[in-house]
mmCIF file of C-alpha atoms in Angstrom:
data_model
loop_
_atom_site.group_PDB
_atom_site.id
_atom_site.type_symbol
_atom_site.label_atom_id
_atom_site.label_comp_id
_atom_site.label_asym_id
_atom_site.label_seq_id
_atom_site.Cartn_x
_atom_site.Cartn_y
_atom_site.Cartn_z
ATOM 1 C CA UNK T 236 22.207 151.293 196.927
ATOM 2 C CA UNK T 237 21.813 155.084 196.985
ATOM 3 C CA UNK T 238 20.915 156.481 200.086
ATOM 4 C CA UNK T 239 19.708 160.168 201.720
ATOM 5 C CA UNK T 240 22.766 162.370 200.932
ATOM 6 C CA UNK T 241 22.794 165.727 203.624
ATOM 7 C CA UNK T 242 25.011 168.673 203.162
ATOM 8 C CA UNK T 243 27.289 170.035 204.347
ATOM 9 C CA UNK T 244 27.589 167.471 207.360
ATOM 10 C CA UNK T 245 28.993 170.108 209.808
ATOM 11 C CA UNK T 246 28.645 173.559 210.098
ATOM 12 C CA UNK T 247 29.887 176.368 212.714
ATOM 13 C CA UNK T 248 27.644 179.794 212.628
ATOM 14 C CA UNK T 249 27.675 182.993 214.690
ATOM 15 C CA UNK T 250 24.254 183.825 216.420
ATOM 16 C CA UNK T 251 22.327 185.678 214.028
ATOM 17 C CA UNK T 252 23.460 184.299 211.097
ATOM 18 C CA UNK T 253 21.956 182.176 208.681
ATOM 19 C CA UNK T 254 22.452 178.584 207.312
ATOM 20 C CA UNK T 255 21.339 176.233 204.736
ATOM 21 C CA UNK T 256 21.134 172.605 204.955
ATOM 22 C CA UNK T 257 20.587 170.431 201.820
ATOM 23 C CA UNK T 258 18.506 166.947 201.812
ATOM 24 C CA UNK T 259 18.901 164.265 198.559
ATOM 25 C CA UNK T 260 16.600 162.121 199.057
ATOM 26 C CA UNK T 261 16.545 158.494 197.815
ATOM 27 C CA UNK T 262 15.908 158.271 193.821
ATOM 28 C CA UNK T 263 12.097 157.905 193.206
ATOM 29 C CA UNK T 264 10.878 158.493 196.740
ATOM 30 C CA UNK T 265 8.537 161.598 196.446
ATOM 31 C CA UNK T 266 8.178 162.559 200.676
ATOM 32 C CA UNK T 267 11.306 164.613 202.462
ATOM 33 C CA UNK T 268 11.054 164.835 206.279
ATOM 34 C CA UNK T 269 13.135 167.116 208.491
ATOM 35 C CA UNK T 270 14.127 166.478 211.958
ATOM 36 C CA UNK T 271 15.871 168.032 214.897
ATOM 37 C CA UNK T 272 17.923 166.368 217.543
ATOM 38 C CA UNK T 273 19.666 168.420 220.046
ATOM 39 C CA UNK T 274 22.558 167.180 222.473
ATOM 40 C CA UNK T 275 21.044 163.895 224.373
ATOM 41 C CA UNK T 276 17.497 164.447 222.853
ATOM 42 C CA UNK T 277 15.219 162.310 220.334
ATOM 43 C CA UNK T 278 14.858 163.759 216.849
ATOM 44 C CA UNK T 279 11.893 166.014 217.087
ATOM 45 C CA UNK T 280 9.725 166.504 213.824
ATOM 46 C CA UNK T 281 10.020 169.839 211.817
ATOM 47 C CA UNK T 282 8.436 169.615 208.803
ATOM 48 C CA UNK T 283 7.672 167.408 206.118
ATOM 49 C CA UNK T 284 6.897 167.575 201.986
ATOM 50 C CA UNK T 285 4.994 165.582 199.740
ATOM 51 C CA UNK T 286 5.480 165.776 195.774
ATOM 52 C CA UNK T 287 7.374 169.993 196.504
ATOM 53 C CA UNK T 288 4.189 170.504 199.008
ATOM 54 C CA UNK T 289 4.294 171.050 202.669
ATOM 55 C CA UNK T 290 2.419 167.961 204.232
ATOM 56 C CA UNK T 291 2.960 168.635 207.575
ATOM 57 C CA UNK T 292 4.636 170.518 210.398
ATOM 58 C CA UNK T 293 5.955 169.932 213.601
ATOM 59 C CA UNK T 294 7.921 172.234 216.217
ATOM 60 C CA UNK T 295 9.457 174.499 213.600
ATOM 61 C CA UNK T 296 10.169 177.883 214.574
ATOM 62 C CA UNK T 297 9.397 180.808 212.175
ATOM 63 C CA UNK T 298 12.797 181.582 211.623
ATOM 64 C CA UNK T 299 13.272 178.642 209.535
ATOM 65 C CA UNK T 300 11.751 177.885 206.472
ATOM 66 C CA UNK T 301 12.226 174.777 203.967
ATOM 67 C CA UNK T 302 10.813 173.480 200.509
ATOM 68 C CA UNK T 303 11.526 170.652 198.037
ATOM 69 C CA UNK T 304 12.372 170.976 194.535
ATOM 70 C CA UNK T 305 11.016 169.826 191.104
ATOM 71 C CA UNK T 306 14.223 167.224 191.239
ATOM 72 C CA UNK T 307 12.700 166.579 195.083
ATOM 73 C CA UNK T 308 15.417 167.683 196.706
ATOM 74 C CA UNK T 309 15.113 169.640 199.949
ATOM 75 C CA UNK T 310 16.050 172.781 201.579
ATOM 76 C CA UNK T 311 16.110 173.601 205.383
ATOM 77 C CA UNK T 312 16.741 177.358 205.590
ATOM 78 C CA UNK T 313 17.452 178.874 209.437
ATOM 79 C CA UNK T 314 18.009 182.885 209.573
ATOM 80 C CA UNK T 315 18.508 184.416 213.074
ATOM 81 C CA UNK T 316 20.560 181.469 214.628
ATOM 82 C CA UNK T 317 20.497 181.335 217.758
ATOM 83 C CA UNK T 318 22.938 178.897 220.202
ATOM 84 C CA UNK T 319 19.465 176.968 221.296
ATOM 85 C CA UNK T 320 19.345 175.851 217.385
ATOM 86 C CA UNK T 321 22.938 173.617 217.274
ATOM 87 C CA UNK T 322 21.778 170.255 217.005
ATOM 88 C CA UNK T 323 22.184 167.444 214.600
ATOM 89 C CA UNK T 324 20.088 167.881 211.530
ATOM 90 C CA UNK T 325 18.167 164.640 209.839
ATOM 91 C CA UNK T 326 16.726 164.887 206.679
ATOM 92 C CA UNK T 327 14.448 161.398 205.304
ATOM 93 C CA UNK T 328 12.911 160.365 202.524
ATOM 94 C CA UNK T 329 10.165 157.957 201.860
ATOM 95 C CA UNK T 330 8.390 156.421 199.017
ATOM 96 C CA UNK T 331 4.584 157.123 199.542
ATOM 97 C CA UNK T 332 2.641 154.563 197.845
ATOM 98 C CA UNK T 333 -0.859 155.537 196.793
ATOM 99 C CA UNK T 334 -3.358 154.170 199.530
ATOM 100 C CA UNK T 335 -4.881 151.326 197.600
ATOM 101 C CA UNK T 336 -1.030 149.480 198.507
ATOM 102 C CA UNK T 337 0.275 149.041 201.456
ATOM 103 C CA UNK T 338 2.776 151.043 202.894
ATOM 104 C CA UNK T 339 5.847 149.588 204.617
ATOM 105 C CA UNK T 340 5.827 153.264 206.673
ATOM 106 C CA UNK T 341 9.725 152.868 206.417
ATOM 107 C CA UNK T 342 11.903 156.126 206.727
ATOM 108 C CA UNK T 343 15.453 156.158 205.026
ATOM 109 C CA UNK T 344 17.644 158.559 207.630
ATOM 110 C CA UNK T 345 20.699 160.671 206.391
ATOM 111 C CA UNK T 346 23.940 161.065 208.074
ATOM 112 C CA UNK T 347 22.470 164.244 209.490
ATOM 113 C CA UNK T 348 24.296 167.905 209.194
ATOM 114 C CA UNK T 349 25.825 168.949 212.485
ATOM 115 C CA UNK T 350 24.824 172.478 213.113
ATOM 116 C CA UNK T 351 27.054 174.372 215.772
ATOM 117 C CA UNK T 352 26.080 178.178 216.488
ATOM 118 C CA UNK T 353 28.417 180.431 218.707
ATOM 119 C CA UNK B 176 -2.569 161.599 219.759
ATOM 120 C CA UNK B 177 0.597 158.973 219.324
ATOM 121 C CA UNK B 178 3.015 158.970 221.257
ATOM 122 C CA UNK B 179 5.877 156.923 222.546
ATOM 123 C CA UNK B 180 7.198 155.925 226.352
ATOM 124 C CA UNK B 181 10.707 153.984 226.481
ATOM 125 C CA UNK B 182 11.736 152.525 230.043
ATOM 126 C CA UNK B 183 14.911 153.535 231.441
ATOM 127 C CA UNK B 184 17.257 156.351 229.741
ATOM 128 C CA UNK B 185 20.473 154.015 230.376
ATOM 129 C CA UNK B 186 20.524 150.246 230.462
ATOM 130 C CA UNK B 187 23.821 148.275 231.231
ATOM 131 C CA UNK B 188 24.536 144.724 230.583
ATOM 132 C CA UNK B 189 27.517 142.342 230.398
ATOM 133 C CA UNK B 190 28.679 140.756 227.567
ATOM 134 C CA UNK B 191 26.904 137.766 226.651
ATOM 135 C CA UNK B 192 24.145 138.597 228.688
ATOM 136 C CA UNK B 193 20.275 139.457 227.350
ATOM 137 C CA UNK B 194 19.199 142.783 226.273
ATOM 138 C CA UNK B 195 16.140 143.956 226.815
ATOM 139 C CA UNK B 196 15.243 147.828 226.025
ATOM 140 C CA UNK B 197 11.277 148.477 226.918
ATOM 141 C CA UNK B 198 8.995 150.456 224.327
ATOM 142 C CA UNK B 199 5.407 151.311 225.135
ATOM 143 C CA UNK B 200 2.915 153.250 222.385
ATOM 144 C CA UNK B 201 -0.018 155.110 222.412
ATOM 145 C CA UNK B 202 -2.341 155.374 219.483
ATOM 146 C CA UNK B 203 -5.751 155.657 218.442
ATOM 147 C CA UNK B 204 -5.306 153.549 215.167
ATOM 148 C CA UNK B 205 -2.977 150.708 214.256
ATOM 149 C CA UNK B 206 0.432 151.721 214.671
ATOM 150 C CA UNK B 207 3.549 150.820 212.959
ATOM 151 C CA UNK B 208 6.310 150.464 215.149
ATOM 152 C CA UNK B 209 9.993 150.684 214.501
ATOM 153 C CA UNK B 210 13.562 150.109 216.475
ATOM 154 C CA UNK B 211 16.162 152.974 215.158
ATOM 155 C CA UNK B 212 20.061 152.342 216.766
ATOM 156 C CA UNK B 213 22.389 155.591 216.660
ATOM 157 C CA UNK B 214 25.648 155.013 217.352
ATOM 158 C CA UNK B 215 27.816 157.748 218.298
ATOM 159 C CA UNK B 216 27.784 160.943 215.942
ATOM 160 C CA UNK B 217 26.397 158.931 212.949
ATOM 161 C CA UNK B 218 22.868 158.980 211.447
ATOM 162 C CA UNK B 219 19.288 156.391 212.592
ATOM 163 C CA UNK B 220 19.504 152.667 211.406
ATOM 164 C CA UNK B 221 16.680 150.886 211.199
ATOM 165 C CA UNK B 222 17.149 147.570 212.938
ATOM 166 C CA UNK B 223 13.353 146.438 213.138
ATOM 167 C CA UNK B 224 9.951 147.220 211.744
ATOM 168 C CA UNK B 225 6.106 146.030 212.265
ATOM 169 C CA UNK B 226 3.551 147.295 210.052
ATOM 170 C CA UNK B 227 1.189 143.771 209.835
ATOM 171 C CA UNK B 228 1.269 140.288 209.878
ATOM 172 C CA UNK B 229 3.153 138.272 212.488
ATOM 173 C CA UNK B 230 3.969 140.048 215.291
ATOM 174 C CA UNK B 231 7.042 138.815 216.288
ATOM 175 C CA UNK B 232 9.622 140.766 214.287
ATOM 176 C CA UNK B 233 13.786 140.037 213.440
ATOM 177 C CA UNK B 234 16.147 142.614 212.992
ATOM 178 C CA UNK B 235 19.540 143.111 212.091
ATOM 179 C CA UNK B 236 22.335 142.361 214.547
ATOM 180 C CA UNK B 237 20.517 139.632 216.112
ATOM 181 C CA UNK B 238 17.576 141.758 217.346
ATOM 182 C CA UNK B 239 14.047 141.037 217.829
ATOM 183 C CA UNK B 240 10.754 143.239 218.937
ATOM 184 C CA UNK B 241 7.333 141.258 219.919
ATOM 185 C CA UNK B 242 4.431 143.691 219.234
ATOM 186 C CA UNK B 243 1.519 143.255 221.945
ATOM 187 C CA UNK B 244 -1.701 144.729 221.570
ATOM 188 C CA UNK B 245 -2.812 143.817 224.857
ATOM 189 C CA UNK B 246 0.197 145.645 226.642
ATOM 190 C CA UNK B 247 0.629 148.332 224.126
ATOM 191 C CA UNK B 248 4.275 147.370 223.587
ATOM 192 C CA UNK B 249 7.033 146.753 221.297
ATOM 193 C CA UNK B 250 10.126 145.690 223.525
ATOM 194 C CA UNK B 251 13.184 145.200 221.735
ATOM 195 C CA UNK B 252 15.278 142.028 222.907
ATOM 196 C CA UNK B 253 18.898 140.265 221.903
ATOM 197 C CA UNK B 254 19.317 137.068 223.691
ATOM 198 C CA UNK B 255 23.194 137.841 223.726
ATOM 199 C CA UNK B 256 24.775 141.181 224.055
ATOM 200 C CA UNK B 257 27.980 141.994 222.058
ATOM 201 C CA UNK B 258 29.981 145.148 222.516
ATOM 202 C CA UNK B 259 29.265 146.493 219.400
ATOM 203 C CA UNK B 260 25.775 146.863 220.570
ATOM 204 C CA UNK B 261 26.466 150.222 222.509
ATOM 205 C CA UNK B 262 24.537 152.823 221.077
ATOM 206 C CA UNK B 263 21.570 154.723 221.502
ATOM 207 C CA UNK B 264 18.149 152.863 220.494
ATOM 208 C CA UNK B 265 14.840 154.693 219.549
ATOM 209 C CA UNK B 266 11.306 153.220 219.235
ATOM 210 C CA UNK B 267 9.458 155.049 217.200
ATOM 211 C CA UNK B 268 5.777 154.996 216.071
ATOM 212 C CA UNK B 269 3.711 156.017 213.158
ATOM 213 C CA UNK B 270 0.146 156.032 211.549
ATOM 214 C CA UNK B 271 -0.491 153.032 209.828
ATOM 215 C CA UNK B 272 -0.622 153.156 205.869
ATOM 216 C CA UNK B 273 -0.411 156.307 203.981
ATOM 217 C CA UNK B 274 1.798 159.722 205.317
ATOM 218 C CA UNK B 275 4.151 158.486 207.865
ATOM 219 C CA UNK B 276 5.840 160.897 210.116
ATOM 220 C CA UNK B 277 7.384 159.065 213.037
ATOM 221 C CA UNK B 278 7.181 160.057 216.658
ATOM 222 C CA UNK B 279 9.928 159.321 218.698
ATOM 223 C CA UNK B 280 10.674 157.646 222.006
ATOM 224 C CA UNK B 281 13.421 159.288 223.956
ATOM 225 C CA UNK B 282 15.556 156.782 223.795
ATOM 226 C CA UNK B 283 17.792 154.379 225.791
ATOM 227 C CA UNK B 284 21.275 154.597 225.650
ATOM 228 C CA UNK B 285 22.731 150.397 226.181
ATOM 229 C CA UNK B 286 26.158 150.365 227.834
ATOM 230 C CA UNK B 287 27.651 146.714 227.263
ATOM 231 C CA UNK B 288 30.785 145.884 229.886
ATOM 232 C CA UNK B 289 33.349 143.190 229.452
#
């Protein structure tokens, strides 16, 4: 079965610099969620999208910046890098069913892209 | 607010022996709960979920989470522990139907030894 395809899954960056990370999310499901985990930390929430609109945000910091596509595909864009920001990357989707069904509230995680800043 | 308390950073265990990783929530509506397992520089697998119903869930890999209302908890148990069960393991909690970030624990790391 497909699953959440990230890219690229590592990535080395001077401070200052900028990166892109790229989420695929799981054919049909319409919700992308972005999360943060650095060295020996839980994945902390960044932001979220529901059909291409932001549905939520967590501890993102201005310098970054994300969206989702008409295809739903989903971009995490950090400018000023700074070393604090290396950290493994996790991008998930989720099919949101419409509230009348239930929902099984199950996230589908990537591999995760491994950001390293020097 | 949710949020989620797991007992002990590191737990070790022997082969063979029972594993038993504590999860506590907090939540003002019906949580679902869920057991994620990382294992060294790869991505979160689910291994368990409760959204309703019984309350005494099964996994994959043998695992098993009781949800108690009462106690607020969602302990994740294995009656035998293998070696390939090293890995990290995250509770996690969300709101119940509809948009479903997750909030998670901060995880327990399981060492198994021969």
């Amino acid at each position: 079965a497909a699953g959440v395809i990230q890219s690229p899954r590592h990535l080395i960056k001077e401070k200052r610099e900028t990166a892109t990370l790229k989420c695929y999310p799981i054919p049909r499901h319409d919700t992308v969620y972005w999360y943060q985990q650095g060295p020996g930390q839980d994945p902390q929430f960044l932001i979220s999208f529901y059909e291409k609109m932001q549905s939520d945000k967590g501890s993102i910091p201005d310098r970054f910046s994300a969206q989702q596509f008409s295809d739903y595909h989903s971009e995490l864009n950090m400018s000023s890098l700074e070393l604090g920001d290396s950290a493994l990357y996790f991008c998930a989707s989720q099919k949101t069913m419409g509230l009348v069904d239930s929902n099984t509230g199950e996230l589908f995680f990537g591999e995760g892209s491994r950001l390293t800043v020097l | 607010a949710q949020s989620v308390t797991q007992l002990g950073s590191h737990v070790s265990v022997s082969e063979g022996a029972l594993v038993l990783l504590r999860c506590n929530y907090s939540s003002s509506v019906p949580p679902y709960l869920f057991w994620y397992v990382q294992y060294p520089n790869q991505g979160l697998q689910l291994l368990l979920k409760y959204t309703t119903g019984a309350t005494l869930v099964k996994g994959i890999n043998g695992f098993e989470a009781e949800f108690k209302k009462s106690e607020t908890s969602f302990h994740l148990t294995k009656p035998s522990a293998h070696m390939s069960d090293a890995a990290e393991y995250f509770c996690a909690v969300s709101f119940s139907g509809g948009y479903n970030k997750l909030i998670f624990g901060a995880g327990t790391r399981l060492a198994v030894h021969p």
